[in-house]
Amino acid sequence: MTTPATPDSPDAAPRLTVLVGCDTFAPDINGAARFAERLSAGLVERGHDVHVMAPNTAYRRSRPGTEVVEGQPMTLHRLPSVRWPPHDWLRFVWPWRSKHYARKVLDAVKPDVVHIQSHIVIGRGLAREARKRGIPIVATNHVMAENILDFTTLPDALNQVVVKLAWADAKRTFALTRAVTTPTRKAADFLESTIDIHGVIPVSCGIDRRNYTPRLAPRESNRILFVGRLTSEKGIDVLLNAVAQLDPSLDVTLDIVGGGDQRKNLEHLAEQLGIGGRVTFHGHASEDDLRSLYSRASVFAIASIAELQSIATMEAMASGLPVVAADAVALPHLVHDGENGYLFEPGDAAEMSARLTDVLTADAEEFLRMQQASLDGVMVHDIERTLDTFEALYRGTPLPE
């Protein structure tokens, strides 16, 4: 990969004005928000003028203003939003107002390209209004039904109707775009088969590997780490049951980082299983604290059944951790069984426990081999490669190799 030209160099491509539309963004903590933040910051660092349209933290519209995100200044257009009570943090813009707000922001910013991160509310309105103005649209899909069904409060039969209508609307939205991307090839296959569209482009969310410090050595203690939202589709109950089945002589501790509506239930389950004293629920952690937890862990464990990529897993790999993951959706794209860790049948706590044992009892040479395999495997997910690809999509030029 070549180093991108700086904005002032003679061969630099023209600066772009990019409008990024998000239904979740800082201060939210989740994979879609973190991707949008890193994408926006990376584009600013490359010299582009970046505007972000996202929900406000209250039902009021703020004047456009500069916010520093991931160390880079960008213009935020915060829209009045309301909180969804069944969810611990989710806020949304009234759907019938999304096109009104889109018109206002598009007329003020006059972007060269619009990049929507969701087809649900803000992205939906932006796509329709940008199309009227002839502005190119790129869409990235971060959504799976399992991510939202727990929070509709509707009966299962109605949930299925809602999901069917939502995917039909997604198809109409994506039909307005220049390109549709999603983080992995498996996620692209899922989207193409779900709504019968073609040509979905896999583009990794990407991480900056320089932010992580791998420690290539056997650990002095057995520490399992999970990072993510504490919601049912993450399968943390499976992880807790797996830890409870480990041989007590391994003297394992479990660190769980993240917040969510299931925390109290999971704390109660840990006590029921007799492992409460060995499990630490950290809640949301600062970036420095999180990097420290990655560096001290022996293995990263994830039982989720709804990952279109998993930034946390990539961060663990960049920290030199072997990974034990559910063989579901896009996780096998990151975890290659027997190479940088192991896969297990989703929901099977006994098999997960066995695979954790394989890592925790590996000799020094085998452990180092898995660590190096994680470091090698995450190289293709470098954020610079991601930015190269999106710049090409924005400009309508050939994609990089």
JSON list of C-alpha atoms in Angstrom, two decimals, residues 3 21 28 40 42 50 70 96 121 141 148 152 212 239 306 315 322 370 392:
[
{"chain": "A", "resi": 3, "resn": "THR", "atom": "CA", "xyz": [1.29, 6.32, 1.48]},
{"chain": "A", "resi": 21, "resn": "GLY", "atom": "CA", "xyz": [-24.95, 10.58, 8.09]},
{"chain": "A", "resi": 28, "resn": "ASP", "atom": "CA", "xyz": [-22.53, 6.52, 21.88]},
{"chain": "A", "resi": 40, "resn": "SER", "atom": "CA", "xyz": [-14.49, 10.83, 9.81]},
{"chain": "A", "resi": 42, "resn": "GLY", "atom": "CA", "xyz": [-9.20, 9.68, 9.09]},
{"chain": "A", "resi": 50, "resn": "VAL", "atom": "CA", "xyz": [-15.93, 16.48, 6.99]},
{"chain": "A", "resi": 70, "resn": "GLU", "atom": "CA", "xyz": [-10.56, 10.83, 17.60]},
{"chain": "A", "resi": 96, "resn": "TRP", "atom": "CA", "xyz": [-41.05, 12.07, 9.50]},
{"chain": "A", "resi": 121, "resn": "VAL", "atom": "CA", "xyz": [-33.71, 7.22, 9.87]},
{"chain": "A", "resi": 141, "resn": "ASN", "atom": "CA", "xyz": [-24.64, -1.30, 6.36]},
{"chain": "A", "resi": 148, "resn": "ILE", "atom": "CA", "xyz": [-32.66, -4.57, 17.31]},
{"chain": "A", "resi": 152, "resn": "THR", "atom": "CA", "xyz": [-38.91, -3.38, 19.94]},
{"chain": "A", "resi": 212, "resn": "TYR", "atom": "CA", "xyz": [-2.17, -1.20, 20.44]},
{"chain": "A", "resi": 239, "resn": "LEU", "atom": "CA", "xyz": [-19.31, -17.12, 28.03]},
{"chain": "A", "resi": 306, "resn": "ALA", "atom": "CA", "xyz": [-24.73, -10.97, 15.31]},
{"chain": "A", "resi": 315, "resn": "GLU", "atom": "CA", "xyz": [-8.43, -4.67, 18.58]},
{"chain": "A", "resi": 322, "resn": "PRO", "atom": "CA", "xyz": [-5.53, -15.46, 20.58]},
{"chain": "A", "resi": 370, "resn": "MET", "atom": "CA", "xyz": [-1.34, -17.97, 17.90]},
{"chain": "A", "resi": 392, "resn": "ALA", "atom": "CA", "xyz": [-12.01, 5.85, -4.37]}
]
